[in-house]
């Protein structure tokens, strides 16, 4: 009777071990799927926020350029009128106008260059975010421990034999 009980215990222990290992593997797979989906959503939100910020920066730069262009036109007009009222004409007025236009152009060039640098930095930031996300996904998607039938069988037999031996005593 004790050998039959030992065999039943061994088979039951083995079956339970296999079932538990399968459940653990399935739970780990589901957890990884959820974590992967969350990471992908996080990356999409990060990149969307970056693009919104870039669009805001471009709009702000466009407003600054418009304001600078308006100020340049007003300064030029004021200089021409003031020169005319003062009786100044010719190359002096032309030089003053050119100086005002140069200052406006320099300001506009600076804004355009800053936008260009921001765009380059944005590309690097986007690449960095994508690489960081890939590293997170690698961490998330570690191999799932699969069912070890041999180990489950050996543990089940060992448990059955231990209990069988205790019945004999």
PDB file of C-alpha atoms in Angstrom, residues 90 92 97 100:
ATOM      1  CA  UNK A  90      21.868 111.074 -49.923  1.00  0.00           C
ATOM      2  CA  UNK A  92      24.066 109.345 -45.096  1.00  0.00           C
ATOM      3  CA  UNK A  97      18.723 102.668 -43.619  1.00  0.00           C
ATOM      4  CA  UNK A 100      18.790  99.438 -39.608  1.00  0.00           C
TER       5      UNK A 100
END
